[in-house]
Structures are given as structure tokens and as C-alpha cells.
Amino acid sequence: MAGQTLDEWAPDDLRATLLPNTLNIGEINRVLYGLPFLLEVQHLAYRADAVEEAPTSFESVQAAEARFLMPGLPRAGQRVNDVLLAQYVQTGGRLVDADGNPALDEDALTDVLRYYEAGVRSGLFSAELVTYDSADAYWGVFSQENIPLAVVNSTTFLRNRRNLPSVAPAFLPTADGNALVIADAWLWVLVTPNAENRMPPCASWNG
């Protein structure tokens, strides 16, 4: 069994109800194989009573001089932290070259690592970050110790937001200040025994 294309099953009026770029998550080579029905995003949470404006750039995080919590460990099955990887890509870093081979752009990676190096030196990032693999691991610290800034997922944020009325959502900080969130998606897919309707063999699905 394999995934079947959904282009004919997703009419324009349905597509119009989805968030911009949401369908891209379920596409392979611009062909729709999965229809997103649930998203969970990682974003910044900040205390509006401690930080006047959400810091959206590396520079503004440093200027805020506010302690910052985030998962320092990669999630299970991964080798790189999601936030660091997304910031690397946002800074212009590539994951593959034009031939599809693994690639690493030194300048982009250096910019991101220097941001974290400066944050460690100034005390924004503590050594405890490398013990956290999710927002749930430090939400208690964030809420009880009045930490000004933290990377959280939307599930944890919405579940606890009522208890912290001064906490607001914002984009993750990047080198240039452009908006960034990290999204995980759950998709509806159709399977078929018909080889002509199968997805490309290089594709794999994550539920």
C-alpha cells in the first residue's frame, strides 16, 4: 500500500480555509499527498510586564537582557535541536546542495552559534538548557520564577495561558528579525494498492 494523490480530493474552497503555506506540508514535488488537519507550533512566549516588546532578532534578545528558556536537546530520534536548525535555515543555511547532497553553510551556522555563545556569556542562556528536550520540561520554571522569555509549543501555551495572563505569544527570534515558527503537522492520507497512484518512492510519512 502507498499514499495516493489528493489533488482531486481537496477542492479550492477547502484549500482557501487553510492557513497560508499549510498545504505545502503535505506536498511532494507540488503534488498533494497529505491534508493537514492539526498543527502544533513552537513559538516564543514573553512576559509583557517584563519585556516591553517581544524580541524578534538576535540583537533585540541581547538588548532585552532577559533570561531565556528553550529546549537545548534535540527531540527523540533527532540529532539537532529544532530551534537551532530553523534559525540556521532562516539565516540562509542550506541542508542540501543543488545535487541533493548534504550541505552545511559555515557563515550561517557561525552567526547562529555566535548568538548562543554571546547569550551564554551574558547569562541569558543557562547551562540547564542542555537538559531540556521540550517546553514541558521547564514550564514550571518559566511560570514560577517569572522568566521573561521562553520557547514553547502551542499546546503547552494554550493549556496554561489562563494562569499567566501577562504572557503573550510571538515569533521565534532570528538573525534578521523576520518571522519564524516551527510547525509539526498531522495529516490525513489515502492509501492505494495501485502503483500508478503511488507517491514517489523517496517520500516517507510522519504521522
PDB file of C-alpha atoms in Angstrom:
ATOM      1  CA  MET A   1       0.000   0.000   0.000  1.00  0.00           C
ATOM      2  CA  ALA A   2       1.163   3.533  -0.708  1.00  0.00           C
ATOM      3  CA  GLY A   3      -0.032   7.111  -0.474  1.00  0.00           C
ATOM      4  CA  GLN A   4      -2.463   8.369  -3.113  1.00  0.00           C
ATOM      5  CA  THR A   5      -2.525  11.900  -4.505  1.00  0.00           C
ATOM      6  CA  LEU A   6      -5.172  14.168  -3.007  1.00  0.00           C
ATOM      7  CA  ASP A   7      -5.281  16.977  -5.564  1.00  0.00           C
ATOM      8  CA  GLU A   8      -8.737  15.912  -6.765  1.00  0.00           C
ATOM      9  CA  TRP A   9      -9.957  15.403  -3.184  1.00  0.00           C
ATOM     10  CA  ALA A  10      -9.102  18.909  -1.967  1.00  0.00           C
ATOM     11  CA  PRO A  11     -11.287  21.482  -3.785  1.00  0.00           C
ATOM     12  CA  ASP A  12     -10.378  25.150  -3.943  1.00  0.00           C
ATOM     13  CA  ASP A  13     -12.955  26.173  -1.335  1.00  0.00           C
ATOM     14  CA  LEU A  14     -11.390  23.750   1.171  1.00  0.00           C
ATOM     15  CA  ARG A  15      -7.869  24.930   0.378  1.00  0.00           C
ATOM     16  CA  ALA A  16      -8.968  28.528   0.912  1.00  0.00           C
ATOM     17  CA  THR A  17      -9.898  27.773   4.537  1.00  0.00           C
ATOM     18  CA  LEU A  18      -6.365  26.667   5.443  1.00  0.00           C
ATOM     19  CA  LEU A  19      -3.591  28.891   6.743  1.00  0.00           C
ATOM     20  CA  PRO A  20      -1.136  30.177   4.108  1.00  0.00           C
ATOM     21  CA  ASN A  21       1.523  27.612   3.165  1.00  0.00           C
ATOM     22  CA  THR A  22      -0.213  24.897   5.195  1.00  0.00           C
ATOM     23  CA  LEU A  23      -0.771  22.706   2.151  1.00  0.00           C
ATOM     24  CA  ASN A  24       2.959  22.775   1.408  1.00  0.00           C
ATOM     25  CA  ILE A  25       3.468  20.496   4.399  1.00  0.00           C
ATOM     26  CA  GLY A  26       1.587  17.707   2.630  1.00  0.00           C
ATOM     27  CA  GLU A  27       3.097  18.225  -0.817  1.00  0.00           C
ATOM     28  CA  ILE A  28       5.878  16.369  -2.588  1.00  0.00           C
ATOM     29  CA  ASN A  29       7.095  17.996  -5.795  1.00  0.00           C
ATOM     30  CA  ARG A  30       3.981  20.228  -5.636  1.00  0.00           C
ATOM     31  CA  VAL A  31       1.641  17.227  -5.622  1.00  0.00           C
ATOM     32  CA  LEU A  32      -0.648  16.929  -2.581  1.00  0.00           C
ATOM     33  CA  TYR A  33      -0.380  13.608  -0.723  1.00  0.00           C
ATOM     34  CA  GLY A  34      -1.420  14.658   2.780  1.00  0.00           C
ATOM     35  CA  LEU A  35      -4.086  17.080   4.025  1.00  0.00           C
ATOM     36  CA  PRO A  36      -3.104  18.783   7.310  1.00  0.00           C
ATOM     37  CA  PHE A  37      -5.826  18.680   9.963  1.00  0.00           C
ATOM     38  CA  LEU A  38      -3.842  19.611  13.082  1.00  0.00           C
ATOM     39  CA  LEU A  39      -0.835  21.853  13.653  1.00  0.00           C
ATOM     40  CA  GLU A  40       1.362  22.348  16.697  1.00  0.00           C
ATOM     41  CA  VAL A  41       3.843  25.191  16.506  1.00  0.00           C
ATOM     42  CA  GLN A  42       6.880  26.163  18.539  1.00  0.00           C
ATOM     43  CA  HIS A  43       6.964  29.885  19.214  1.00  0.00           C
ATOM     44  CA  LEU A  44       8.202  32.452  21.700  1.00  0.00           C
ATOM     45  CA  ALA A  45       6.295  33.261  24.888  1.00  0.00           C
ATOM     46  CA  TYR A  46       7.193  36.525  26.605  1.00  0.00           C
ATOM     47  CA  ARG A  47       6.042  38.382  29.693  1.00  0.00           C
ATOM     48  CA  ALA A  48       4.595  41.700  28.592  1.00  0.00           C
ATOM     49  CA  ASP A  49       5.051  43.050  32.116  1.00  0.00           C
ATOM     50  CA  ALA A  50       8.800  42.344  31.981  1.00  0.00           C
ATOM     51  CA  VAL A  51       9.637  42.943  28.316  1.00  0.00           C
ATOM     52  CA  GLU A  52       8.067  45.955  26.589  1.00  0.00           C
ATOM     53  CA  GLU A  53       8.204  44.405  23.134  1.00  0.00           C
ATOM     54  CA  ALA A  54       8.799  40.840  22.008  1.00  0.00           C
ATOM     55  CA  PRO A  55      12.398  40.476  20.781  1.00  0.00           C
ATOM     56  CA  THR A  56      12.303  39.184  17.209  1.00  0.00           C
ATOM     57  CA  SER A  57      16.002  39.346  16.348  1.00  0.00           C
ATOM     58  CA  PHE A  58      19.199  38.037  17.900  1.00  0.00           C
ATOM     59  CA  GLU A  59      20.216  41.633  18.589  1.00  0.00           C
ATOM     60  CA  SER A  60      16.976  42.509  20.365  1.00  0.00           C
ATOM     61  CA  VAL A  61      17.206  39.384  22.546  1.00  0.00           C
ATOM     62  CA  GLN A  62      20.631  40.536  23.697  1.00  0.00           C
ATOM     63  CA  ALA A  63      19.359  44.076  24.253  1.00  0.00           C
ATOM     64  CA  ALA A  64      16.449  42.844  26.381  1.00  0.00           C
ATOM     65  CA  GLU A  65      18.923  41.357  28.883  1.00  0.00           C
ATOM     66  CA  ALA A  66      16.233  38.889  29.928  1.00  0.00           C
ATOM     67  CA  ARG A  67      16.708  35.256  30.847  1.00  0.00           C
ATOM     68  CA  PHE A  68      15.637  32.926  28.044  1.00  0.00           C
ATOM     69  CA  LEU A  69      14.450  29.304  28.285  1.00  0.00           C
ATOM     70  CA  MET A  70      14.380  26.871  25.368  1.00  0.00           C
ATOM     71  CA  PRO A  71      14.939  23.170  24.696  1.00  0.00           C
ATOM     72  CA  GLY A  72      18.666  22.642  24.333  1.00  0.00           C
ATOM     73  CA  LEU A  73      18.409  18.955  23.495  1.00  0.00           C
ATOM     74  CA  PRO A  74      17.157  17.525  20.203  1.00  0.00           C
ATOM     75  CA  ARG A  75      13.932  15.599  20.319  1.00  0.00           C
ATOM     76  CA  ALA A  76      13.972  11.795  20.333  1.00  0.00           C
ATOM     77  CA  GLY A  77      15.230  10.458  17.018  1.00  0.00           C
ATOM     78  CA  GLN A  78      16.824  13.768  16.026  1.00  0.00           C
ATOM     79  CA  ARG A  79      20.422  14.930  16.134  1.00  0.00           C
ATOM     80  CA  VAL A  80      19.900  18.691  16.055  1.00  0.00           C
ATOM     81  CA  ASN A  81      17.710  20.968  18.142  1.00  0.00           C
ATOM     82  CA  ASP A  82      14.660  22.198  16.189  1.00  0.00           C
ATOM     83  CA  VAL A  83      15.103  25.860  17.077  1.00  0.00           C
ATOM     84  CA  LEU A  84      18.792  25.977  16.210  1.00  0.00           C
ATOM     85  CA  LEU A  85      18.156  24.191  12.910  1.00  0.00           C
ATOM     86  CA  ALA A  86      15.297  26.519  11.961  1.00  0.00           C
ATOM     87  CA  GLN A  87      17.364  29.599  12.819  1.00  0.00           C
ATOM     88  CA  TYR A  88      20.227  28.237  10.720  1.00  0.00           C
ATOM     89  CA  VAL A  89      17.921  27.793   7.712  1.00  0.00           C
ATOM     90  CA  GLN A  90      16.323  31.213   8.284  1.00  0.00           C
ATOM     91  CA  THR A  91      19.804  32.748   8.268  1.00  0.00           C
ATOM     92  CA  GLY A  92      20.394  31.320   4.795  1.00  0.00           C
ATOM     93  CA  GLY A  93      21.871  27.946   5.660  1.00  0.00           C
ATOM     94  CA  ARG A  94      21.254  25.012   3.338  1.00  0.00           C
ATOM     95  CA  LEU A  95      20.522  21.415   4.239  1.00  0.00           C
ATOM     96  CA  VAL A  96      21.301  20.057   0.765  1.00  0.00           C
ATOM     97  CA  ASP A  97      23.184  21.408  -2.237  1.00  0.00           C
ATOM     98  CA  ALA A  98      21.993  21.665  -5.844  1.00  0.00           C
ATOM     99  CA  ASP A  99      22.769  17.980  -6.373  1.00  0.00           C
ATOM    100  CA  GLY A 100      20.806  16.856  -3.328  1.00  0.00           C
ATOM    101  CA  ASN A 101      23.878  16.124  -1.227  1.00  0.00           C
ATOM    102  CA  PRO A 102      24.086  17.169   2.459  1.00  0.00           C
ATOM    103  CA  ALA A 103      25.352  20.732   2.801  1.00  0.00           C
ATOM    104  CA  LEU A 104      26.451  22.978   5.648  1.00  0.00           C
ATOM    105  CA  ASP A 105      26.916  26.723   5.226  1.00  0.00           C
ATOM    106  CA  GLU A 106      29.623  27.904   7.582  1.00  0.00           C
ATOM    107  CA  ASP A 107      28.635  31.577   7.665  1.00  0.00           C
ATOM    108  CA  ALA A 108      25.000  30.899   8.580  1.00  0.00           C
ATOM    109  CA  LEU A 109      25.926  28.350  11.237  1.00  0.00           C
ATOM    110  CA  THR A 110      28.566  30.671  12.694  1.00  0.00           C
ATOM    111  CA  ASP A 111      26.048  33.525  13.001  1.00  0.00           C
ATOM    112  CA  VAL A 112      23.641  31.328  14.958  1.00  0.00           C
ATOM    113  CA  LEU A 113      26.309  29.808  17.202  1.00  0.00           C
ATOM    114  CA  ARG A 114      27.771  33.241  17.985  1.00  0.00           C
ATOM    115  CA  TYR A 115      24.316  34.364  19.124  1.00  0.00           C
ATOM    116  CA  TYR A 116      24.146  31.486  21.587  1.00  0.00           C
ATOM    117  CA  GLU A 117      27.756  31.981  22.657  1.00  0.00           C
ATOM    118  CA  ALA A 118      27.042  35.630  23.466  1.00  0.00           C
ATOM    119  CA  GLY A 119      23.871  34.631  25.304  1.00  0.00           C
ATOM    120  CA  VAL A 120      25.717  32.132  27.476  1.00  0.00           C
ATOM    121  CA  ARG A 121      28.396  34.676  28.320  1.00  0.00           C
ATOM    122  CA  SER A 122      25.836  37.321  29.282  1.00  0.00           C
ATOM    123  CA  GLY A 123      23.740  34.895  31.316  1.00  0.00           C
ATOM    124  CA  LEU A 124      20.682  34.886  29.046  1.00  0.00           C
ATOM    125  CA  PHE A 125      21.085  31.163  28.418  1.00  0.00           C
ATOM    126  CA  SER A 126      21.896  28.958  31.380  1.00  0.00           C
ATOM    127  CA  ALA A 127      23.703  25.630  31.366  1.00  0.00           C
ATOM    128  CA  GLU A 128      20.397  23.977  32.300  1.00  0.00           C
ATOM    129  CA  LEU A 129      19.114  24.390  28.736  1.00  0.00           C
ATOM    130  CA  VAL A 130      21.026  21.307  27.610  1.00  0.00           C
ATOM    131  CA  THR A 131      18.891  19.221  29.987  1.00  0.00           C
ATOM    132  CA  TYR A 132      15.574  20.249  28.382  1.00  0.00           C
ATOM    133  CA  ASP A 133      14.086  18.484  25.371  1.00  0.00           C
ATOM    134  CA  SER A 134      10.666  20.180  25.394  1.00  0.00           C
ATOM    135  CA  ALA A 135       8.802  23.153  26.821  1.00  0.00           C
ATOM    136  CA  ASP A 136       7.012  20.868  29.275  1.00  0.00           C
ATOM    137  CA  ALA A 137      10.379  20.200  30.928  1.00  0.00           C
ATOM    138  CA  TYR A 138      10.771  23.826  32.024  1.00  0.00           C
ATOM    139  CA  TRP A 139       7.261  25.287  32.004  1.00  0.00           C
ATOM    140  CA  GLY A 140       7.159  25.126  35.795  1.00  0.00           C
ATOM    141  CA  VAL A 141      10.386  27.135  35.990  1.00  0.00           C
ATOM    142  CA  PHE A 142       9.068  29.641  33.454  1.00  0.00           C
ATOM    143  CA  SER A 143       5.792  30.164  35.291  1.00  0.00           C
ATOM    144  CA  GLN A 144       7.034  30.109  38.892  1.00  0.00           C
ATOM    145  CA  GLU A 145      10.308  32.018  38.586  1.00  0.00           C
ATOM    146  CA  ASN A 146       8.961  34.785  36.318  1.00  0.00           C
ATOM    147  CA  ILE A 147      11.371  34.034  33.487  1.00  0.00           C
ATOM    148  CA  PRO A 148      10.739  36.723  30.822  1.00  0.00           C
ATOM    149  CA  LEU A 149      11.282  34.655  27.648  1.00  0.00           C
ATOM    150  CA  ALA A 150      10.763  31.029  26.669  1.00  0.00           C
ATOM    151  CA  VAL A 151      10.316  28.891  23.585  1.00  0.00           C
ATOM    152  CA  VAL A 152       7.083  26.940  23.989  1.00  0.00           C
ATOM    153  CA  ASN A 153       4.798  24.792  21.888  1.00  0.00           C
ATOM    154  CA  SER A 154       1.254  25.906  21.192  1.00  0.00           C
ATOM    155  CA  THR A 155      -0.260  23.000  23.134  1.00  0.00           C
ATOM    156  CA  THR A 156       1.567  23.886  26.356  1.00  0.00           C
ATOM    157  CA  PHE A 157       0.985  27.608  25.852  1.00  0.00           C
ATOM    158  CA  LEU A 158      -2.765  27.351  25.274  1.00  0.00           C
ATOM    159  CA  ARG A 159      -3.216  24.844  28.095  1.00  0.00           C
ATOM    160  CA  ASN A 160      -1.577  27.180  30.630  1.00  0.00           C
ATOM    161  CA  ARG A 161      -2.261  30.628  29.236  1.00  0.00           C
ATOM    162  CA  ARG A 162      -5.213  31.330  31.538  1.00  0.00           C
ATOM    163  CA  ASN A 163      -2.922  31.069  34.557  1.00  0.00           C
ATOM    164  CA  LEU A 164      -0.431  33.573  33.118  1.00  0.00           C
ATOM    165  CA  PRO A 165      -2.436  36.496  31.699  1.00  0.00           C
ATOM    166  CA  SER A 166       0.658  38.654  31.171  1.00  0.00           C
ATOM    167  CA  VAL A 167       2.304  36.089  28.881  1.00  0.00           C
ATOM    168  CA  ALA A 168       1.866  36.674  25.146  1.00  0.00           C
ATOM    169  CA  PRO A 169       2.913  34.722  22.030  1.00  0.00           C
ATOM    170  CA  ALA A 170       5.464  35.941  19.498  1.00  0.00           C
ATOM    171  CA  PHE A 171       7.673  34.678  16.701  1.00  0.00           C
ATOM    172  CA  LEU A 172      10.981  32.965  17.399  1.00  0.00           C
ATOM    173  CA  PRO A 173      13.983  35.312  17.205  1.00  0.00           C
ATOM    174  CA  THR A 174      16.126  35.187  14.073  1.00  0.00           C
ATOM    175  CA  ALA A 175      19.274  36.879  12.842  1.00  0.00           C
ATOM    176  CA  ASP A 176      17.370  39.401  10.708  1.00  0.00           C
ATOM    177  CA  GLY A 177      14.195  39.633  12.782  1.00  0.00           C
ATOM    178  CA  ASN A 178      11.971  38.018  10.151  1.00  0.00           C
ATOM    179  CA  ALA A 179       9.079  35.930  11.459  1.00  0.00           C
ATOM    180  CA  LEU A 180       9.764  32.291  12.324  1.00  0.00           C
ATOM    181  CA  VAL A 181       7.738  29.485  13.891  1.00  0.00           C
ATOM    182  CA  ILE A 182       8.307  25.732  13.757  1.00  0.00           C
ATOM    183  CA  ALA A 183       5.298  23.594  12.874  1.00  0.00           C
ATOM    184  CA  ASP A 184       4.533  19.913  13.329  1.00  0.00           C
ATOM    185  CA  ALA A 185       1.536  18.643  11.379  1.00  0.00           C
ATOM    186  CA  TRP A 186      -0.813  15.691  11.487  1.00  0.00           C
ATOM    187  CA  LEU A 187      -2.089  14.742   8.041  1.00  0.00           C
ATOM    188  CA  TRP A 188      -4.980  12.837   6.505  1.00  0.00           C
ATOM    189  CA  VAL A 189      -3.724  10.493   3.781  1.00  0.00           C
ATOM    190  CA  LEU A 190      -5.301   7.977   1.411  1.00  0.00           C
ATOM    191  CA  VAL A 191      -3.601   4.691   0.620  1.00  0.00           C
ATOM    192  CA  THR A 192      -3.877   2.735  -2.598  1.00  0.00           C
ATOM    193  CA  PRO A 193      -2.639  -0.614  -3.964  1.00  0.00           C
ATOM    194  CA  ASN A 194      -2.499   0.969  -7.435  1.00  0.00           C
ATOM    195  CA  ALA A 195       1.127   1.568  -8.387  1.00  0.00           C
ATOM    196  CA  GLU A 196       0.154   4.344 -10.813  1.00  0.00           C
ATOM    197  CA  ASN A 197      -1.227   6.452  -7.977  1.00  0.00           C
ATOM    198  CA  ARG A 198       1.621   5.968  -5.550  1.00  0.00           C
ATOM    199  CA  MET A 199       3.679   8.743  -4.092  1.00  0.00           C
ATOM    200  CA  PRO A 200       7.349   8.991  -5.133  1.00  0.00           C
ATOM    201  CA  PRO A 201       9.314   6.144  -3.529  1.00  0.00           C
ATOM    202  CA  CYS A 202      11.737   8.583  -1.886  1.00  0.00           C
ATOM    203  CA  ALA A 203       8.991  10.034   0.287  1.00  0.00           C
ATOM    204  CA  SER A 204       8.189   8.903   3.797  1.00  0.00           C
ATOM    205  CA  TRP A 205       5.317   9.910   6.010  1.00  0.00           C
ATOM    206  CA  ASN A 206       5.429  11.034   9.607  1.00  0.00           C
ATOM    207  CA  GLY A 207       2.146  10.842  11.480  1.00  0.00           C
TER     208      GLY A 207
END
